[in-house]
Amino acid sequence: MNNPYPYSLDNKRYQTMNYYFKTKYNQKVAKVPLNANFTCPNRDGSKGIGGCTFCSEKGSGDSVLNFNSSLETQYVTGLMRMQKKWPNCLGFAYFQSFSNTYAPLSVLRQIYDSFYLREDVAGVCIATRADCLTDEMIAYFAQKALVKETWIELGLQSIHEDTMKLCNRCHDSQIVFDVVEKLKKTNIKCCVHIMNSLPNESKKDMIETALKVSHSHCDAIKIHMLHIIEGTKMAEEYKLNPFKLLSLEEYVDVVVSQLEILDPNMIIERLTGDGIASDLIAPEWTIKKTIVYNEIDKEMVRRNTWQGKFYK
């Protein structure tokens, strides 16, 4: 059967980041994760303590090589690793750990200006919290986006306020969509993160989150399965009172249902997350990412469905 989804170069029935990069740059592009030593307002006490309960001590930067090295060393060694896997691939500087706009604009300029000048950097991607992004910062990155492709990633996880209060996010959901609206008026591209299997959430809840993101018309979405990571507040809670986590089969069902209602033009940056296996408490099936992706592909074929089939 032919693939009914138009934005694909292979068997994927959704638009991958790989498809987006290959059609734009005509070659492989790899994101190089970096740690710029930021923190978060719900870690340093300005809004809360301890961070989001699911977030590791590395601020979701578990895949960063040379975590405490200089940014230049992190980028060069990270790009070399990527180019061993994909020779001659282009590199995107991906500021991944913690909230990468949580500092005065003068500090951000010192960190980011040099990366926009590097010839070995094709673009810059910045992960942050929506409450750490001022209008002045957006204007700065909009100017930089005239030099190199620029992405801002915003952590939402869920639109359900009771869920995110339990997770200690320390801001409401609407601020994320307010920032998305601001970014849409610039040449900055925007990705929103959501997370499945958060405590007490039903399949309906998870689909509602995906639908709200779809209706925001951001450029991309990242879908993660909740990881229970050693050393996090959620890990402590889970050990004391284990709550139900989605099985692989249930996760595949939820993700495919989410893909069906997403804007067909939206880029799907990822459908499962990375984590350090030695720190993962549950669910163990998330370690085998290839299997997760294969099961999603097979379920989409079985349903004869694709991204945006039920979008409206």
mmCIF file of C-alpha atoms in Angstrom, residues 3-310:
data_model
loop_
_atom_site.group_PDB
_atom_site.id
_atom_site.type_symbol
_atom_site.label_atom_id
_atom_site.label_comp_id
_atom_site.label_asym_id
_atom_site.label_seq_id
_atom_site.Cartn_x
_atom_site.Cartn_y
_atom_site.Cartn_z
ATOM 1 C CA ASN A 3 1.957 5.879 1.959
ATOM 2 C CA PRO A 4 -1.064 8.239 2.053
ATOM 3 C CA TYR A 5 0.847 10.928 3.987
ATOM 4 C CA PRO A 6 2.514 13.508 1.700
ATOM 5 C CA TYR A 7 5.374 14.781 3.906
ATOM 6 C CA SER A 8 7.463 11.633 4.041
ATOM 7 C CA LEU A 9 10.496 10.166 2.291
ATOM 8 C CA ASP A 10 10.030 6.666 3.713
ATOM 9 C CA ASN A 11 7.386 4.574 5.464
ATOM 10 C CA LYS A 12 6.635 7.184 8.132
ATOM 11 C CA ARG A 13 3.052 8.373 8.151
ATOM 12 C CA TYR A 14 3.945 11.585 9.938
ATOM 13 C CA GLN A 15 6.358 14.428 9.240
ATOM 14 C CA THR A 16 9.666 13.700 10.953
ATOM 15 C CA MET A 17 12.320 16.269 11.780
ATOM 16 C CA ASN A 18 14.614 14.287 9.510
ATOM 17 C CA TYR A 19 12.199 14.870 6.603
ATOM 18 C CA TYR A 20 12.054 18.600 7.376
ATOM 19 C CA PHE A 21 15.842 18.978 7.543
ATOM 20 C CA LYS A 22 16.549 16.846 4.470
ATOM 21 C CA THR A 23 14.054 18.706 2.317
ATOM 22 C CA LYS A 24 15.385 22.083 3.525
ATOM 23 C CA TYR A 25 19.142 21.442 3.624
ATOM 24 C CA ASN A 26 19.378 18.495 1.198
ATOM 25 C CA GLN A 27 21.470 16.565 3.717
ATOM 26 C CA LYS A 28 21.425 15.124 7.207
ATOM 27 C CA VAL A 29 21.240 17.585 10.096
ATOM 28 C CA ALA A 30 21.993 16.573 13.699
ATOM 29 C CA LYS A 31 21.162 18.476 16.870
ATOM 30 C CA VAL A 32 24.095 18.633 19.299
ATOM 31 C CA PRO A 33 22.814 18.862 22.915
ATOM 32 C CA LEU A 34 24.526 21.440 25.133
ATOM 33 C CA ASN A 35 24.538 22.528 28.769
ATOM 34 C CA ALA A 36 25.031 26.275 29.271
ATOM 35 C CA ASN A 37 24.770 26.090 33.090
ATOM 36 C CA PHE A 38 21.399 27.759 33.420
ATOM 37 C CA THR A 39 18.917 26.864 36.129
ATOM 38 C CA CYS A 40 15.121 27.311 36.433
ATOM 39 C CA PRO A 41 12.857 29.640 38.429
ATOM 40 C CA ASN A 42 11.252 26.674 40.169
ATOM 41 C CA ARG A 43 14.658 25.359 41.221
ATOM 42 C CA ASP A 44 16.308 28.483 42.614
ATOM 43 C CA GLY A 45 13.374 29.531 44.802
ATOM 44 C CA SER A 46 12.032 32.428 42.749
ATOM 45 C CA LYS A 47 8.950 30.322 41.963
ATOM 46 C CA GLY A 48 9.650 26.968 43.562
ATOM 47 C CA ILE A 49 12.241 24.506 44.792
ATOM 48 C CA GLY A 50 13.375 21.240 43.251
ATOM 49 C CA GLY A 51 12.154 21.792 39.709
ATOM 50 C CA CYS A 52 9.429 19.823 37.946
ATOM 51 C CA THR A 53 9.047 16.548 39.813
ATOM 52 C CA PHE A 54 9.920 14.430 36.739
ATOM 53 C CA CYS A 55 13.022 16.456 35.804
ATOM 54 C CA SER A 56 16.459 14.960 36.452
ATOM 55 C CA GLU A 57 19.328 16.753 38.181
ATOM 56 C CA LYS A 58 20.701 17.489 34.702
ATOM 57 C CA GLY A 59 17.588 19.426 33.765
ATOM 58 C CA SER A 60 16.589 17.024 30.976
ATOM 59 C CA GLY A 61 20.097 17.285 29.534
ATOM 60 C CA ASP A 62 20.960 13.627 30.105
ATOM 61 C CA SER A 63 22.234 13.195 26.549
ATOM 62 C CA VAL A 64 24.777 16.045 26.791
ATOM 63 C CA LEU A 65 28.387 14.911 26.350
ATOM 64 C CA ASN A 66 31.021 16.543 28.612
ATOM 65 C CA PHE A 67 28.234 18.072 30.715
ATOM 66 C CA ASN A 68 30.551 20.365 32.687
ATOM 67 C CA SER A 69 32.943 21.298 29.869
ATOM 68 C CA SER A 70 32.957 24.593 27.989
ATOM 69 C CA LEU A 71 30.219 25.118 25.435
ATOM 70 C CA GLU A 72 32.786 25.058 22.640
ATOM 71 C CA THR A 73 34.140 21.687 23.804
ATOM 72 C CA GLN A 74 30.628 20.299 24.195
ATOM 73 C CA TYR A 75 29.689 21.363 20.690
ATOM 74 C CA VAL A 76 32.867 20.205 18.935
ATOM 75 C CA THR A 77 32.924 16.793 20.620
ATOM 76 C CA GLY A 78 29.180 16.370 20.168
ATOM 77 C CA LEU A 79 29.336 17.205 16.466
ATOM 78 C CA MET A 80 32.271 14.826 15.995
ATOM 79 C CA ARG A 81 30.199 12.052 17.543
ATOM 80 C CA MET A 82 27.295 12.834 15.226
ATOM 81 C CA GLN A 83 29.569 12.890 12.166
ATOM 82 C CA LYS A 84 30.943 9.461 13.005
ATOM 83 C CA LYS A 85 27.381 8.196 12.634
ATOM 84 C CA TRP A 86 26.404 10.509 9.764
ATOM 85 C CA PRO A 87 29.535 11.678 7.907
ATOM 86 C CA ASN A 88 29.437 15.333 6.827
ATOM 87 C CA CYS A 89 26.135 15.996 8.585
ATOM 88 C CA LEU A 90 25.366 19.590 9.523
ATOM 89 C CA GLY A 91 25.149 20.549 13.190
ATOM 90 C CA PHE A 92 22.492 22.459 15.102
ATOM 91 C CA ALA A 93 23.522 23.850 18.498
ATOM 92 C CA TYR A 94 20.829 22.531 20.854
ATOM 93 C CA PHE A 95 20.778 24.273 24.235
ATOM 94 C CA GLN A 96 18.901 21.539 26.045
ATOM 95 C CA SER A 97 19.544 21.534 29.800
ATOM 96 C CA PHE A 98 17.325 23.554 32.137
ATOM 97 C CA SER A 99 15.803 26.919 31.037
ATOM 98 C CA ASN A 100 18.115 28.491 28.484
ATOM 99 C CA THR A 101 16.714 32.016 28.607
ATOM 100 C CA TYR A 102 16.704 32.303 32.407
ATOM 101 C CA ALA A 103 19.191 35.165 32.626
ATOM 102 C CA PRO A 104 19.385 38.850 31.701
ATOM 103 C CA LEU A 105 19.495 39.548 27.974
ATOM 104 C CA SER A 106 23.087 40.777 28.316
ATOM 105 C CA VAL A 107 24.108 37.304 29.524
ATOM 106 C CA LEU A 108 22.183 35.606 26.730
ATOM 107 C CA ARG A 109 24.019 37.710 24.165
ATOM 108 C CA GLN A 110 27.377 36.590 25.571
ATOM 109 C CA ILE A 111 26.337 32.936 25.279
ATOM 110 C CA TYR A 112 24.506 32.891 21.966
ATOM 111 C CA ASP A 113 26.233 35.499 19.789
ATOM 112 C CA SER A 114 29.303 33.328 19.239
ATOM 113 C CA PHE A 115 27.238 30.368 18.056
ATOM 114 C CA TYR A 116 25.532 32.473 15.421
ATOM 115 C CA LEU A 117 29.016 33.381 14.122
ATOM 116 C CA ARG A 118 30.315 29.793 13.928
ATOM 117 C CA GLU A 119 30.570 28.363 10.421
ATOM 118 C CA ASP A 120 30.048 24.814 11.731
ATOM 119 C CA VAL A 121 26.649 25.730 13.230
ATOM 120 C CA ALA A 122 23.735 25.528 10.782
ATOM 121 C CA GLY A 123 21.168 26.663 13.309
ATOM 122 C CA VAL A 124 20.406 27.210 16.980
ATOM 123 C CA CYS A 125 17.729 25.544 19.098
ATOM 124 C CA ILE A 126 16.907 26.812 22.586
ATOM 125 C CA ALA A 127 14.846 24.896 25.146
ATOM 126 C CA THR A 128 13.247 27.051 27.829
ATOM 127 C CA ARG A 129 10.196 27.798 29.926
ATOM 128 C CA ALA A 130 7.540 30.128 28.580
ATOM 129 C CA ASP A 131 7.775 32.266 31.741
ATOM 130 C CA CYS A 132 11.487 32.836 31.053
ATOM 131 C CA LEU A 133 11.053 34.468 27.659
ATOM 132 C CA THR A 134 10.520 38.231 27.589
ATOM 133 C CA ASP A 135 9.455 40.328 24.612
ATOM 134 C CA GLU A 136 12.995 41.761 24.477
ATOM 135 C CA MET A 137 14.447 38.250 24.277
ATOM 136 C CA ILE A 138 12.047 37.299 21.501
ATOM 137 C CA ALA A 139 13.104 40.412 19.575
ATOM 138 C CA TYR A 140 16.777 39.481 20.041
ATOM 139 C CA PHE A 141 16.299 35.920 18.787
ATOM 140 C CA ALA A 142 14.154 37.167 15.900
ATOM 141 C CA GLN A 143 17.107 39.260 14.760
ATOM 142 C CA LYS A 144 19.432 36.287 15.140
ATOM 143 C CA ALA A 145 17.012 34.153 13.121
ATOM 144 C CA LEU A 146 17.878 36.350 10.137
ATOM 145 C CA VAL A 147 21.422 34.951 10.427
ATOM 146 C CA LYS A 148 20.707 31.267 11.166
ATOM 147 C CA GLU A 149 17.591 29.159 11.560
ATOM 148 C CA THR A 150 16.404 29.529 15.141
ATOM 149 C CA TRP A 151 14.066 27.306 17.145
ATOM 150 C CA ILE A 152 12.638 27.819 20.610
ATOM 151 C CA GLU A 153 11.287 24.776 22.448
ATOM 152 C CA LEU A 154 8.714 25.289 25.188
ATOM 153 C CA GLY A 155 7.881 22.750 27.871
ATOM 154 C CA LEU A 156 4.125 22.324 28.279
ATOM 155 C CA GLN A 157 3.757 18.613 29.175
ATOM 156 C CA SER A 158 -0.001 18.888 29.860
ATOM 157 C CA ILE A 159 -2.750 21.487 29.591
ATOM 158 C CA HIS A 160 -4.408 20.104 32.725
ATOM 159 C CA GLU A 161 -3.608 22.411 35.634
ATOM 160 C CA ASP A 162 -4.227 19.829 38.379
ATOM 161 C CA THR A 163 -1.655 17.564 36.741
ATOM 162 C CA MET A 164 0.967 20.261 36.405
ATOM 163 C CA LYS A 165 0.418 21.518 39.943
ATOM 164 C CA LEU A 166 1.311 18.029 41.135
ATOM 165 C CA CYS A 167 4.366 18.147 38.884
ATOM 166 C CA ASN A 168 5.484 21.525 40.304
ATOM 167 C CA ARG A 169 5.626 23.304 36.938
ATOM 168 C CA CYS A 170 4.926 26.629 38.701
ATOM 169 C CA HIS A 171 3.178 28.392 35.821
ATOM 170 C CA ASP A 172 -0.157 27.924 34.096
ATOM 171 C CA SER A 173 -0.649 26.448 30.633
ATOM 172 C CA GLN A 174 -1.947 29.585 28.957
ATOM 173 C CA ILE A 175 1.408 31.348 29.166
ATOM 174 C CA VAL A 176 2.847 28.694 26.817
ATOM 175 C CA PHE A 177 0.220 29.424 24.165
ATOM 176 C CA ASP A 178 0.626 33.174 24.669
ATOM 177 C CA VAL A 179 4.344 32.823 23.886
ATOM 178 C CA VAL A 180 3.607 30.591 20.883
ATOM 179 C CA GLU A 181 1.402 33.389 19.517
ATOM 180 C CA LYS A 182 4.236 35.881 19.939
ATOM 181 C CA LEU A 183 6.762 33.592 18.251
ATOM 182 C CA LYS A 184 4.405 33.018 15.310
ATOM 183 C CA LYS A 185 4.668 36.747 14.530
ATOM 184 C CA THR A 186 8.437 36.387 14.045
ATOM 185 C CA ASN A 187 10.732 34.210 11.938
ATOM 186 C CA ILE A 188 11.567 32.045 14.965
ATOM 187 C CA LYS A 189 10.296 28.480 14.754
ATOM 188 C CA CYS A 190 8.569 27.008 17.795
ATOM 189 C CA CYS A 191 8.275 23.483 19.208
ATOM 190 C CA VAL A 192 6.080 22.465 22.166
ATOM 191 C CA HIS A 193 6.836 19.464 24.406
ATOM 192 C CA ILE A 194 4.072 17.255 25.775
ATOM 193 C CA MET A 195 4.323 14.201 28.018
ATOM 194 C CA ASN A 196 2.113 11.128 28.157
ATOM 195 C CA SER A 197 1.313 9.028 31.252
ATOM 196 C CA LEU A 198 1.568 11.788 33.823
ATOM 197 C CA PRO A 199 -0.102 10.806 37.131
ATOM 198 C CA ASN A 200 -3.901 10.510 37.050
ATOM 199 C CA GLU A 201 -4.217 11.407 33.352
ATOM 200 C CA SER A 202 -6.510 9.430 31.055
ATOM 201 C CA LYS A 203 -6.127 8.836 27.328
ATOM 202 C CA LYS A 204 -8.747 11.550 26.829
ATOM 203 C CA ASP A 205 -6.643 14.008 28.852
ATOM 204 C CA MET A 206 -3.540 13.256 26.769
ATOM 205 C CA ILE A 207 -5.401 13.682 23.494
ATOM 206 C CA GLU A 208 -6.869 16.994 24.713
ATOM 207 C CA THR A 209 -3.325 18.272 25.316
ATOM 208 C CA ALA A 210 -2.208 17.244 21.834
ATOM 209 C CA LEU A 211 -5.307 18.848 20.296
ATOM 210 C CA LYS A 212 -4.670 22.168 22.062
ATOM 211 C CA VAL A 213 -1.078 22.152 20.794
ATOM 212 C CA SER A 214 -2.311 21.363 17.289
ATOM 213 C CA HIS A 215 -4.713 24.292 17.361
ATOM 214 C CA SER A 216 -1.875 26.603 18.430
ATOM 215 C CA HIS A 217 -0.276 26.020 14.992
ATOM 216 C CA CYS A 218 3.235 25.876 16.404
ATOM 217 C CA ASP A 219 5.804 24.491 13.972
ATOM 218 C CA ALA A 220 6.582 21.251 15.781
ATOM 219 C CA ILE A 221 5.720 19.019 18.697
ATOM 220 C CA LYS A 222 7.716 16.610 20.835
ATOM 221 C CA ILE A 223 5.813 13.743 22.432
ATOM 222 C CA HIS A 224 7.443 11.984 25.378
ATOM 223 C CA MET A 225 6.579 9.081 27.618
ATOM 224 C CA LEU A 226 7.004 9.875 31.298
ATOM 225 C CA HIS A 227 10.297 8.490 32.630
ATOM 226 C CA ILE A 228 10.621 7.783 36.326
ATOM 227 C CA ILE A 229 14.256 8.810 36.867
ATOM 228 C CA GLU A 230 16.350 8.021 39.933
ATOM 229 C CA GLY A 231 16.965 11.094 42.052
ATOM 230 C CA THR A 232 13.808 12.971 41.054
ATOM 231 C CA LYS A 233 10.939 13.936 43.328
ATOM 232 C CA MET A 234 8.603 11.811 41.224
ATOM 233 C CA ALA A 235 10.851 8.789 41.731
ATOM 234 C CA GLU A 236 10.500 9.229 45.504
ATOM 235 C CA GLU A 237 6.718 9.415 45.140
ATOM 236 C CA TYR A 238 6.646 6.403 42.819
ATOM 237 C CA LYS A 239 8.649 4.255 45.224
ATOM 238 C CA LEU A 240 6.311 5.083 48.078
ATOM 239 C CA ASN A 241 3.097 4.758 46.093
ATOM 240 C CA PRO A 242 3.586 3.301 42.590
ATOM 241 C CA PHE A 243 1.045 4.684 40.139
ATOM 242 C CA LYS A 244 0.028 3.132 36.842
ATOM 243 C CA LEU A 245 2.220 3.878 33.839
ATOM 244 C CA LEU A 246 1.235 3.223 30.254
ATOM 245 C CA SER A 247 2.371 -0.080 28.799
ATOM 246 C CA LEU A 248 4.068 -0.052 25.412
ATOM 247 C CA GLU A 249 0.798 -1.107 23.773
ATOM 248 C CA GLU A 250 -1.161 1.620 25.561
ATOM 249 C CA TYR A 251 1.452 4.236 24.716
ATOM 250 C CA VAL A 252 1.388 3.305 21.028
ATOM 251 C CA ASP A 253 -2.402 3.589 21.040
ATOM 252 C CA VAL A 254 -2.289 7.045 22.636
ATOM 253 C CA VAL A 255 0.463 8.361 20.331
ATOM 254 C CA VAL A 256 -1.250 7.165 17.153
ATOM 255 C CA SER A 257 -4.499 8.734 18.351
ATOM 256 C CA GLN A 258 -2.631 11.984 19.001
ATOM 257 C CA LEU A 259 -0.980 11.928 15.575
ATOM 258 C CA GLU A 260 -4.360 11.479 13.920
ATOM 259 C CA ILE A 261 -5.655 14.799 15.293
ATOM 260 C CA LEU A 262 -2.475 16.857 14.820
ATOM 261 C CA ASP A 263 -2.154 19.463 12.073
ATOM 262 C CA PRO A 264 -0.777 17.477 9.093
ATOM 263 C CA ASN A 265 1.778 20.248 8.433
ATOM 264 C CA MET A 266 3.246 20.086 11.937
ATOM 265 C CA ILE A 267 6.717 18.571 12.355
ATOM 266 C CA ILE A 268 6.915 15.634 14.754
ATOM 267 C CA GLU A 269 10.321 16.074 16.372
ATOM 268 C CA ARG A 270 10.091 12.905 18.419
ATOM 269 C CA LEU A 271 7.641 10.311 19.678
ATOM 270 C CA THR A 272 9.552 9.010 22.678
ATOM 271 C CA GLY A 273 12.263 10.400 24.929
ATOM 272 C CA ASP A 274 15.879 9.702 25.770
ATOM 273 C CA GLY A 275 17.027 8.703 29.219
ATOM 274 C CA ILE A 276 20.046 7.150 30.830
ATOM 275 C CA ALA A 277 19.193 3.478 31.244
ATOM 276 C CA SER A 278 21.107 3.167 34.513
ATOM 277 C CA ASP A 279 18.968 5.953 36.054
ATOM 278 C CA LEU A 280 15.618 4.735 34.704
ATOM 279 C CA ILE A 281 13.294 3.161 37.260
ATOM 280 C CA ALA A 282 10.293 2.727 34.949
ATOM 281 C CA PRO A 283 8.995 1.956 32.400
ATOM 282 C CA GLU A 284 11.783 -0.276 31.131
ATOM 283 C CA TRP A 285 10.285 -0.638 27.639
ATOM 284 C CA THR A 286 11.221 2.981 26.856
ATOM 285 C CA ILE A 287 14.917 2.025 26.658
ATOM 286 C CA LYS A 288 14.343 0.307 23.303
ATOM 287 C CA LYS A 289 13.443 3.351 21.226
ATOM 288 C CA THR A 290 13.614 1.560 17.895
ATOM 289 C CA ILE A 291 10.973 -0.913 19.034
ATOM 290 C CA VAL A 292 8.710 1.931 20.183
ATOM 291 C CA TYR A 293 8.966 3.673 16.806
ATOM 292 C CA ASN A 294 8.454 0.422 14.918
ATOM 293 C CA GLU A 295 5.330 -0.375 16.917
ATOM 294 C CA ILE A 296 3.926 3.088 16.191
ATOM 295 C CA ASP A 297 4.606 2.613 12.469
ATOM 296 C CA LYS A 298 2.956 -0.813 12.469
ATOM 297 C CA GLU A 299 -0.103 0.458 14.323
ATOM 298 C CA MET A 300 -0.551 3.292 11.840
ATOM 299 C CA VAL A 301 -0.475 0.813 8.965
ATOM 300 C CA ARG A 302 -2.865 -1.512 10.810
ATOM 301 C CA ARG A 303 -5.344 1.345 11.296
ATOM 302 C CA ASN A 304 -4.654 2.701 7.799
ATOM 303 C CA THR A 305 -4.134 6.107 9.378
ATOM 304 C CA TRP A 306 -1.692 9.021 9.206
ATOM 305 C CA GLN A 307 -0.874 12.346 10.815
ATOM 306 C CA GLY A 308 -3.833 14.674 10.515
ATOM 307 C CA LYS A 309 -6.340 12.086 9.286
ATOM 308 C CA PHE A 310 -8.918 13.432 11.750
#
